[in-house]
């Protein structure tokens, strides 16, 4: 009986299989990234056969088991697609630590977490490194005196840098930078403290012409609007955030306004929507055109072209490409006389994005963009259907725009909150207030003025709209600083277990797509996700991949073994703990005893000693005499005593970061390498 009802329910949903396709396709992609070993050729052959069999079944029996076969086939396709993409982007990864001369061409300029200028180089040359081992693209942070170089896209430069392959997670199961770098083609990362020198100016040609134009526009915008105002304007017009100050960025993040900096769905939607409406209005004023041509479709074509130009101008990153695909899909729906804002259009956009960049599924931008878009389309679709009922309440016309802003901000914030909290370990308690005060200004003033500046710049009047844009930008920055300064503006959230976000996504899709009482099924994955997240337990001991930093959990939070150094790992651990403390505060906590260079921690009957500094390898025997585990930031120079458990730099280089769980005088060990598995990007 239950099976029969289940098949009937599937048959009812058969007409909306496109809406469900992203769920099954994304499940396959997620399954690929969750594997512990890389699939072999026979596995892909088997998946291909399964896809063909499922397609045949779906064709022969479009009812009953047909939709089930389609779902299974889409999952197999997702696994195969992600695997094909991972092999397609494969580039050499530097397999050792390199110090020496580096030459390359600048293809991107941004800033590191420490606010240093960071250059991405291609056409790389390394001294005495064979082409088979040489990374084709490297990313280098510039420290020290760098007054000899004014970086520009297309320049060929030389510098002396420390390089290594991209690092793995700072803790088992943490953010996998290795995987992200693999899909972006970055084979080495590092830094330099000596001046970088210009070898040759940008070469003429179209290869990097758009990037150079982007940089020139960014410089022009900052010249018209100095300071943080101009940096904000450059960020939203060209995607160049290199001039943004760290305090402003932190204020925007704490007030949940950081999305205004990223050229994503909001900017692309505001820009193309404004151009669509403006073009349609202008064409309607021309009577001969309005009566003879479909001006709505012409306006949609202009909007698509403007979105494509905005995509190229902003650097063509994945987030902007995703936003362009979303808006382009909706305008194409207009060309085919279909409803632009529909769940079908959102599903099509998700399928296209996952086909082009399956790795985007694991990124917060993808998850938050589609969560917000899906929720907004579903809620406003429901409201539209409700207003067709003559008995339904309708807001006064004068209040509808403001009410729409309130509803959209609330719905988008609610839909993206779990994903933002999981990825960034932070919740903005006054984010709704900040968005209500800022998003209307962004849509009504800033984006239209940006379009006007682009139209007037060829005749030398582009500066005028930019000047008018300045006060509006200052308003948004002021709102961010005010909201972020309020007591309790942000709350810290510990990192959730791996299963939480997939469960939240499934629950959201069920709530959106299922009808009537069946929608209550969505509460099941939501409840499981909430329970798992509420019961999360952070590792009592964390050890960095170099052995240079150890963190132990105490009743006051995680205590760190040193106040400075390895700050990325330290801050990542604290953020994942849901702990707002900085590294120095965490070091001052009661957790470690002893002098510098030999820190001791006792947990559950086990003793850990952390040796650092010069000559640490010579002190192993003494440390082993009074500890169950010794962590060493260098290499062992003398044989360790029998029975001494030792983690040194050489061993940690093979295992990656380590999490320890004390258990009656011993430690249960979990390594980052074991958690990540044997994948293309970990080899």
XYZ file of C-alpha atoms in Angstrom:
683
model
C 0.000 0.000 0.000
C 2.761 2.460 0.937
C 4.748 1.559 -2.188
C 1.645 2.141 -4.310
C 1.067 5.582 -2.747
C 4.737 6.402 -3.211
C 4.597 5.552 -6.927
C 1.412 7.587 -7.308
C 3.147 10.543 -5.666
C 6.122 10.197 -8.014
C 3.752 10.078 -10.980
C 2.158 13.319 -9.801
C 5.583 14.971 -9.727
C 6.622 13.625 -13.148
C 5.568 16.823 -14.864
C 7.962 18.775 -12.619
C 11.036 16.565 -12.955
C 13.100 19.556 -14.065
C 12.513 21.136 -10.656
C 13.917 18.020 -8.964
C 16.833 17.504 -11.356
C 19.281 19.813 -9.482
C 18.705 17.830 -6.276
C 19.663 14.487 -7.830
C 22.448 15.914 -9.968
C 23.853 17.786 -6.979
C 23.615 14.631 -4.851
C 25.854 12.865 -7.358
C 28.362 15.710 -7.326
C 28.337 15.733 -3.536
C 28.841 11.975 -3.514
C 31.941 12.377 -5.694
C 33.485 14.938 -3.355
C 32.635 12.773 -0.355
C 34.484 9.701 -1.680
C 37.618 8.615 0.163
C 39.357 7.301 -2.976
C 39.436 8.583 -6.532
C 37.168 6.566 -8.854
C 39.005 4.378 -11.365
C 38.333 3.915 -15.078
C 36.155 0.793 -14.535
C 34.006 2.805 -12.116
C 33.401 5.497 -14.730
C 32.613 2.838 -17.341
C 30.070 1.361 -14.950
C 28.551 4.779 -14.275
C 28.252 5.433 -17.994
C 26.460 2.112 -18.468
C 24.146 2.937 -15.563
C 23.297 6.319 -17.106
C 22.431 4.666 -20.433
C 20.311 1.974 -18.752
C 18.428 4.567 -16.693
C 17.811 6.682 -19.804
C 16.394 3.667 -21.641
C 14.110 2.756 -18.725
C 12.887 6.348 -18.428
C 12.179 6.378 -22.159
C 10.326 3.070 -22.254
C 8.435 3.508 -18.971
C 7.939 7.263 -18.476
C 5.599 6.503 -15.566
C 6.090 4.369 -12.477
C 9.770 3.446 -12.258
C 10.695 5.902 -15.037
C 11.120 8.934 -12.725
C 13.106 6.774 -10.268
C 15.404 5.682 -13.092
C 15.813 9.333 -14.090
C 16.799 10.263 -10.545
C 19.378 7.475 -10.344
C 20.725 8.389 -13.773
C 21.093 12.039 -12.765
C 23.028 11.034 -9.643
C 25.367 8.849 -11.716
C 25.750 11.721 -14.175
C 26.668 14.073 -11.327
C 29.432 11.736 -10.104
C 30.795 11.332 -13.651
C 30.574 15.063 -14.369
C 32.510 16.033 -11.227
C 35.160 13.404 -11.937
C 35.553 14.552 -15.540
C 35.917 18.150 -14.406
C 38.537 17.211 -11.793
C 40.656 15.469 -14.437
C 40.096 18.212 -17.014
C 41.502 20.992 -14.793
C 44.505 18.913 -13.661
C 47.749 20.893 -13.629
C 51.145 20.205 -12.014
C 51.297 20.906 -8.283
C 54.589 21.861 -6.651
C 55.572 18.860 -4.544
C 58.296 20.443 -2.413
C 59.250 23.668 -0.687
C 60.904 26.063 -3.115
C 62.906 29.206 -2.441
C 64.353 31.050 -5.372
C 63.621 33.209 -8.391
C 60.105 33.266 -9.833
C 59.058 34.848 -13.099
C 55.523 35.149 -14.385
C 52.784 37.272 -15.873
C 50.226 38.931 -13.587
C 46.696 37.699 -14.324
C 44.962 38.731 -11.101
C 45.493 41.143 -8.210
C 43.736 40.859 -4.860
C 44.517 40.882 -1.140
C 45.379 38.123 1.293
C 43.815 37.554 4.707
C 46.663 39.587 6.215
C 45.721 42.483 3.889
C 48.871 42.101 1.768
C 48.714 42.599 -2.002
C 48.525 39.166 -3.641
C 49.402 38.400 -7.251
C 48.363 35.411 -9.323
C 50.899 34.613 -12.040
C 50.775 32.409 -15.110
C 53.491 31.588 -17.685
C 55.596 30.754 -14.629
C 59.336 30.043 -14.660
C 61.097 28.542 -11.628
C 64.843 28.022 -11.354
C 65.962 24.393 -11.935
C 62.407 22.985 -11.850
C 61.367 20.728 -14.724
C 58.193 21.592 -16.667
C 56.531 18.381 -15.404
C 56.970 19.534 -11.785
C 56.511 23.273 -12.325
C 53.196 24.821 -11.375
C 51.599 26.602 -14.307
C 49.931 29.143 -12.036
C 51.152 30.451 -8.671
C 49.803 32.914 -6.103
C 52.263 35.096 -4.189
C 51.648 37.581 -1.363
C 53.871 40.667 -1.377
C 55.355 41.636 1.989
C 58.142 44.031 2.879
C 59.224 47.009 0.771
C 57.336 46.809 -2.544
C 57.641 50.407 -3.746
C 59.517 49.329 -6.891
C 56.441 47.771 -8.487
C 53.006 49.148 -9.283
C 51.238 45.890 -10.176
C 49.126 45.845 -13.331
C 47.411 43.033 -15.200
C 49.618 41.693 -17.986
C 52.973 42.792 -16.525
C 55.768 40.250 -16.470
C 57.604 40.413 -13.152
C 60.435 38.720 -11.287
C 60.733 38.100 -7.575
C 62.376 35.797 -5.063
C 59.731 33.827 -3.211
C 59.027 30.973 -0.851
C 56.621 28.571 -2.580
C 54.969 25.279 -1.736
C 52.004 23.280 -2.899
C 48.581 24.419 -1.621
C 48.060 23.372 1.989
C 45.406 20.924 3.110
C 42.798 21.607 5.797
C 44.023 23.181 9.040
C 42.072 20.478 10.876
C 40.538 17.153 9.834
C 37.339 17.843 7.935
C 38.002 21.593 7.718
C 37.973 23.882 4.687
C 39.968 22.153 1.935
C 42.100 24.812 0.241
C 43.903 22.089 -1.706
C 40.706 21.170 -3.496
C 39.759 24.769 -4.226
C 43.233 25.496 -5.629
C 43.095 22.342 -7.771
C 39.938 23.464 -9.533
C 41.311 26.985 -10.005
C 44.548 25.733 -11.522
C 46.775 27.118 -8.746
C 49.722 24.762 -8.312
C 51.762 26.708 -5.751
C 51.270 29.457 -3.175
C 53.734 31.485 -1.180
C 55.118 34.878 -0.299
C 58.066 37.180 -0.792
C 59.732 39.713 1.497
C 62.089 41.117 -1.121
C 61.079 43.687 -3.768
C 59.291 42.446 -6.866
C 60.668 43.906 -10.085
C 59.081 44.690 -13.426
C 60.545 42.764 -16.361
C 58.230 43.995 -19.118
C 55.060 46.086 -19.374
C 51.764 44.552 -20.435
C 51.980 43.182 -23.954
C 49.540 44.513 -26.567
C 46.775 42.200 -27.660
C 43.323 41.044 -26.678
C 44.397 38.229 -24.335
C 44.267 40.387 -21.223
C 42.633 43.477 -22.722
C 39.469 43.121 -20.662
C 41.465 42.677 -17.461
C 43.502 45.784 -18.211
C 40.337 47.736 -19.007
C 38.881 46.517 -15.731
C 41.924 47.762 -13.838
C 41.852 51.097 -15.662
C 38.160 51.626 -14.844
C 38.828 50.708 -11.224
C 41.621 53.292 -11.018
C 39.392 55.917 -12.664
C 36.558 55.248 -10.203
C 38.921 55.521 -7.220
C 40.304 58.730 -8.666
C 36.843 60.307 -8.797
C 35.796 58.909 -5.404
C 38.788 58.739 -3.055
C 39.092 56.608 0.061
C 36.773 53.813 1.099
C 33.949 55.294 -0.980
C 35.896 54.833 -4.199
C 37.125 51.406 -3.134
C 33.498 50.311 -2.568
C 32.457 51.745 -5.944
C 35.315 49.941 -7.686
C 34.350 46.681 -5.986
C 30.735 46.770 -7.194
C 31.553 47.969 -10.718
C 34.638 45.931 -11.613
C 34.945 43.375 -8.803
C 38.295 44.884 -7.723
C 38.373 44.790 -3.916
C 42.126 45.273 -3.583
C 41.705 48.829 -2.231
C 39.103 47.963 0.406
C 40.353 48.438 3.962
C 40.144 45.511 6.356
C 38.054 47.427 8.988
C 35.404 48.290 6.380
C 35.221 44.713 5.144
C 34.865 43.442 8.714
C 32.085 45.958 9.398
C 30.233 44.853 6.275
C 30.568 41.207 7.301
C 29.406 41.828 10.862
C 26.319 43.673 9.592
C 25.524 41.021 6.949
C 26.214 43.489 4.126
C 29.315 41.821 2.693
C 27.178 40.443 -0.134
C 26.956 44.003 -1.471
C 30.673 43.853 -2.330
C 30.566 40.612 -4.293
C 29.295 40.942 -7.854
C 26.663 38.275 -7.509
C 22.972 37.757 -8.062
C 21.915 41.010 -6.378
C 24.162 43.238 -8.508
C 23.547 41.337 -11.730
C 19.801 41.342 -11.074
C 19.692 45.057 -10.237
C 21.832 46.001 -13.230
C 20.086 43.876 -15.855
C 16.655 44.582 -14.363
C 17.268 48.340 -14.564
C 18.534 48.094 -18.136
C 15.619 45.865 -19.123
C 13.027 48.282 -17.747
C 14.831 51.381 -19.052
C 15.247 49.905 -22.542
C 11.645 48.786 -22.669
C 10.462 52.217 -21.542
C 12.609 54.035 -24.122
C 11.476 51.768 -26.959
C 7.844 52.219 -25.957
C 8.251 55.974 -26.502
C 9.143 55.319 -30.150
C 5.724 54.595 -31.601
C 6.930 53.023 -34.861
C 9.136 50.542 -32.996
C 6.640 49.827 -30.225
C 3.907 48.870 -32.709
C 6.033 46.819 -35.097
C 8.527 44.995 -32.881
C 8.343 42.950 -29.645
C 10.016 45.547 -27.466
C 9.844 43.341 -24.375
C 11.994 40.715 -26.080
C 14.346 43.355 -27.499
C 14.799 44.752 -23.997
C 15.529 41.228 -22.711
C 18.262 40.848 -25.382
C 19.819 44.167 -24.373
C 19.729 43.094 -20.723
C 21.472 39.797 -21.540
C 24.187 41.610 -23.513
C 24.713 44.130 -20.708
C 24.955 41.290 -18.195
C 27.564 39.580 -20.383
C 29.617 42.774 -20.534
C 29.343 43.166 -16.757
C 30.517 39.570 -16.384
C 33.603 40.209 -18.526
C 34.331 43.533 -16.848
C 34.171 42.036 -13.354
C 36.834 39.446 -14.125
C 34.561 36.517 -14.949
C 34.891 34.774 -11.585
C 32.656 31.836 -10.760
C 30.279 33.830 -8.534
C 29.625 36.437 -11.234
C 29.339 33.760 -13.921
C 26.760 31.997 -11.763
C 24.820 35.236 -11.346
C 24.900 35.888 -15.093
C 23.610 32.398 -15.850
C 20.745 32.917 -13.412
C 19.601 36.233 -14.895
C 20.252 35.111 -18.479
C 18.058 32.063 -17.925
C 15.250 34.285 -16.723
C 15.530 36.682 -19.670
C 15.666 33.772 -22.113
C 12.384 32.645 -20.571
C 10.951 36.016 -21.633
C 12.166 35.413 -25.192
C 10.157 32.179 -25.213
C 7.106 33.824 -23.643
C 7.572 32.016 -20.360
C 7.431 33.430 -16.869
C 10.855 34.891 -16.014
C 10.777 34.409 -12.248
C 9.867 30.750 -11.816
C 11.271 27.705 -10.108
C 11.802 26.178 -13.554
C 14.184 29.033 -14.461
C 16.048 28.644 -11.158
C 16.374 24.889 -11.730
C 17.711 25.457 -15.260
C 20.262 27.954 -13.946
C 21.399 25.496 -11.248
C 21.799 22.697 -13.804
C 23.858 24.921 -16.122
C 26.116 26.138 -13.303
C 26.709 22.615 -11.971
C 27.445 21.360 -15.489
C 30.062 24.053 -16.081
C 31.505 24.114 -12.553
C 30.435 21.091 -10.493
C 32.957 22.091 -7.816
C 30.860 25.213 -7.139
C 28.340 23.026 -5.303
C 30.641 22.950 -2.259
C 31.197 26.713 -2.235
C 29.198 29.062 0.012
C 28.430 31.421 -2.866
C 26.557 28.777 -4.829
C 24.678 27.499 -1.819
C 23.646 30.920 -0.547
C 22.743 32.328 -3.978
C 20.451 29.481 -4.923
C 18.991 29.213 -1.434
C 18.040 32.890 -1.518
C 16.790 32.835 -5.124
C 14.729 29.686 -4.666
C 13.151 30.965 -1.456
C 12.348 34.374 -2.963
C 10.777 32.912 -6.111
C 8.742 30.435 -4.056
C 7.520 32.988 -1.507
C 6.642 35.715 -4.003
C 4.994 33.109 -6.228
C 2.858 32.059 -3.282
C 2.001 35.687 -2.532
C 1.113 36.264 -6.174
C -1.268 33.320 -6.129
C -2.792 34.544 -2.859
C -3.529 37.991 -4.254
C -5.628 36.446 -7.032
C -8.171 35.594 -4.369
C -10.569 38.523 -3.989
C -10.895 37.770 -0.284
C -7.118 37.977 0.318
C -5.706 40.983 2.123
C -3.740 43.415 -0.036
C -1.369 46.044 1.195
C -2.015 49.643 0.140
C -0.252 50.559 -3.110
C 1.948 53.127 -1.396
C 3.230 50.491 1.069
C 3.874 47.668 -1.400
C 7.449 48.628 -2.419
C 8.551 48.940 1.204
C 6.747 45.722 2.115
C 8.442 43.920 -0.774
C 11.861 45.029 0.497
C 11.036 43.846 4.026
C 9.773 40.469 2.816
C 12.665 39.886 0.413
C 15.285 40.826 3.007
C 13.666 38.594 5.627
C 13.199 35.617 3.292
C 16.686 35.846 1.769
C 18.260 36.255 5.199
C 16.359 33.296 6.619
C 17.203 31.070 3.633
C 20.915 31.863 3.668
C 21.391 31.955 7.459
C 22.250 28.240 7.934
C 24.781 28.301 5.099
C 26.382 31.551 6.239
C 26.609 30.317 9.825
C 28.118 26.995 8.734
C 30.765 28.489 6.449
C 31.630 31.675 8.333
C 30.738 30.638 11.911
C 28.994 33.943 12.427
C 25.423 35.211 12.624
C 24.547 38.870 12.275
C 21.747 39.620 14.743
C 20.917 42.953 13.127
C 21.464 41.897 9.518
C 17.807 42.422 8.606
C 17.958 46.023 9.854
C 21.171 46.684 7.928
C 19.761 45.225 4.709
C 16.507 47.159 5.021
C 18.509 50.369 5.317
C 20.992 49.517 2.529
C 19.519 47.308 -0.203
C 16.906 49.888 -1.361
C 19.691 52.473 -1.675
C 21.716 49.982 -3.686
C 18.870 49.255 -6.082
C 17.313 52.713 -6.408
C 20.455 54.873 -6.523
C 23.818 53.168 -6.764
C 23.235 50.650 -9.588
C 21.274 53.068 -11.836
C 23.977 55.714 -11.315
C 26.649 53.135 -12.169
C 24.869 52.407 -15.470
C 24.547 56.124 -16.142
C 28.263 56.606 -15.442
C 29.101 53.903 -17.993
C 26.857 55.561 -20.617
C 28.233 59.069 -20.030
C 31.919 58.171 -19.692
C 32.595 58.168 -23.497
C 31.703 61.881 -23.621
C 33.660 62.695 -20.466
C 30.711 63.117 -18.098
C 30.931 59.781 -16.296
C 32.352 61.500 -13.226
C 29.043 63.240 -12.514
C 26.979 60.091 -11.717
C 29.941 58.769 -9.726
C 29.945 61.905 -7.602
C 26.229 61.491 -7.004
C 26.865 57.861 -6.071
C 29.312 58.871 -3.332
C 26.794 59.893 -0.610
C 24.761 56.713 -1.181
C 27.876 54.565 -0.753
C 28.841 56.525 2.343
C 25.366 55.794 3.711
C 25.854 52.034 3.278
C 29.312 52.120 4.850
C 27.915 54.210 7.714
C 25.089 51.719 8.250
C 27.603 48.867 8.308
C 29.772 50.578 10.880
C 26.809 51.560 13.053
C 25.160 48.125 13.012
C 28.448 46.268 13.572
C 29.192 48.479 16.598
C 25.940 47.594 18.386
C 26.167 45.376 21.446
C 25.643 41.774 20.458
C 25.822 42.581 16.744
C 27.219 39.170 15.924
C 26.980 35.699 17.383
C 29.509 32.908 16.970
C 28.450 29.452 15.784
C 30.574 26.253 15.899
C 31.201 24.426 12.644
C 28.506 21.804 11.978
C 29.004 18.120 11.103
C 29.326 17.302 7.404
C 25.751 16.025 7.111
C 24.072 19.230 8.309
C 24.143 21.378 5.161
C 22.996 18.579 2.815
C 20.084 17.948 5.177
C 19.222 21.648 5.245
C 19.343 21.783 1.438
C 17.105 18.720 1.107
C 14.663 20.150 3.635
C 14.533 23.452 1.775
C 13.892 21.740 -1.564
C 11.144 19.593 -0.042
C 9.510 22.671 1.501
C 9.640 24.463 -1.843
C 8.587 21.734 -4.257
C 6.228 19.469 -2.337
C 2.583 20.423 -2.230
C -0.048 20.700 0.501
C 0.430 18.394 3.489
C 3.391 16.577 1.941
C 5.397 19.741 2.581
C 5.542 18.843 6.275
C 8.029 16.108 5.323
C 10.634 18.873 5.077
C 10.587 19.173 8.873
C 12.292 15.771 9.173
C 15.653 16.744 7.575
C 15.482 20.145 9.281
C 15.001 18.485 12.672
C 17.839 16.001 12.102
C 20.166 18.801 10.994
C 19.282 20.888 14.060
C 19.878 17.946 16.373
C 23.252 17.112 14.817
C 24.400 20.719 14.931
C 23.289 21.207 18.528
C 25.222 18.095 19.598
C 28.451 18.917 17.757
C 31.647 18.257 19.731
C 34.855 20.009 18.798
C 38.215 18.143 19.003
C 39.846 18.489 22.442
C 43.305 18.812 20.838
C 44.288 20.236 17.446
C 47.809 20.193 15.986
C 48.797 22.194 12.913
C 50.327 20.524 9.859
C 53.762 21.958 10.705
C 53.695 21.077 14.399
C 54.178 24.755 15.173
C 50.849 25.270 16.941
C 48.757 23.204 19.349
C 45.316 24.066 20.670
C 43.622 22.339 23.625
C 40.004 22.813 24.646
C 39.374 24.153 28.141
C 36.272 25.292 30.036
C 37.029 28.857 28.882
C 37.536 27.894 25.238
C 40.492 26.693 23.206
C 43.924 27.571 24.622
C 46.768 27.978 22.113
C 50.418 27.150 22.642
C 51.781 30.457 21.346
C 50.489 34.026 20.926
C 51.769 34.628 17.379
C 52.620 32.606 14.286
C 50.466 30.283 12.195
C 47.655 32.790 12.571
C 45.567 31.282 9.778
C 45.330 27.939 11.568
C 44.777 29.629 14.944
C 41.929 31.841 13.739
C 40.357 28.989 11.766
C 40.319 26.752 14.855
C 38.769 29.484 16.988
C 36.161 30.338 14.348
C 35.218 26.670 13.968
C 34.849 26.495 17.733
C 32.426 29.412 17.575
C 34.909 31.400 19.648
C 35.302 35.164 18.980
C 38.699 35.379 20.739
C 41.903 36.326 18.932
C 45.143 34.343 19.111
C 46.713 36.319 21.939
C 43.583 35.972 24.079
C 43.485 32.227 23.424
C 47.165 31.938 24.386
C 46.504 33.686 27.711
C 43.913 31.090 28.722
C 44.716 28.454 31.305
C 45.521 25.318 29.387
C 49.271 25.196 28.902
C 51.954 25.416 31.553
C 55.705 25.638 31.304
C 58.235 27.938 29.695
C 58.446 29.091 26.100
C 59.671 26.287 23.888
C 58.305 23.538 26.147
C 54.594 23.898 26.797
C 52.736 21.191 28.692
C 49.014 20.334 28.683
C 47.175 17.664 30.668
C 43.925 16.187 29.389
C 41.917 13.232 30.704
C 44.889 11.548 32.320
C 47.195 12.070 29.322
C 50.052 14.566 29.077
C 51.105 16.437 25.937
C 54.314 18.450 25.531
C 54.846 20.889 22.677
C 58.502 21.554 21.788
C 59.373 24.591 19.675
C 62.350 26.797 18.985
C 65.983 26.155 18.236
C 67.281 22.821 19.421
C 63.795 21.384 19.974
C 64.882 18.106 18.371
C 67.605 17.657 21.019
C 65.065 17.832 23.861
C 62.903 14.911 22.753
C 64.339 12.382 25.238
C 63.698 14.630 28.217
C 60.171 15.426 27.035
C 59.310 11.781 26.405
C 60.203 10.915 29.995
C 57.219 12.861 31.339
C 54.681 12.927 28.484
C 52.375 10.534 26.682
C 52.700 12.528 23.455
C 55.351 14.954 22.198
C 54.672 17.405 19.379
C 57.732 18.861 17.665
C 57.784 21.823 15.297
C 61.045 20.657 13.729
C 62.646 17.371 12.796
C 63.838 14.770 15.295
C 67.642 14.865 15.547
C 68.036 11.940 17.959
C 66.222 8.587 18.181
C 63.051 8.790 20.254
C 62.906 6.513 23.337
C 60.869 3.308 22.929
C 57.168 3.812 23.625
C 57.323 7.570 23.083
C 54.543 8.797 20.777
C 56.081 11.567 18.706
C 54.636 13.890 16.058
C 57.329 15.900 14.268
C 57.323 18.036 11.121
C 58.304 15.113 8.889
C 55.477 12.922 10.151
C 52.927 15.714 10.054
C 53.892 16.497 6.456
C 52.473 13.059 5.579
C 49.377 13.180 7.765
C 48.476 16.864 7.638
C 46.815 18.540 10.613
C 45.839 16.243 13.490
C 42.908 16.106 15.912
C 43.343 14.165 19.172
C 40.677 12.744 21.448
C 42.121 11.829 24.886
C 40.922 8.473 26.217
C 42.188 7.272 29.642
C 45.894 7.882 29.254
C 46.080 7.600 25.487
C 45.050 9.601 22.417
C 42.731 8.645 19.572
C 44.246 10.236 16.456
C 42.368 11.640 13.451
C 44.406 13.105 10.574
C 43.472 15.539 7.846
C 44.915 13.276 5.158
C 42.837 10.298 6.324
C 39.723 12.512 6.411
C 40.388 13.935 2.936
C 41.177 10.572 1.386
C 43.263 9.679 -1.648
C 42.052 12.219 -4.183
C 43.600 13.972 -7.183
C 44.246 17.135 -5.170
C 45.797 15.349 -2.177
C 48.433 13.383 -4.069
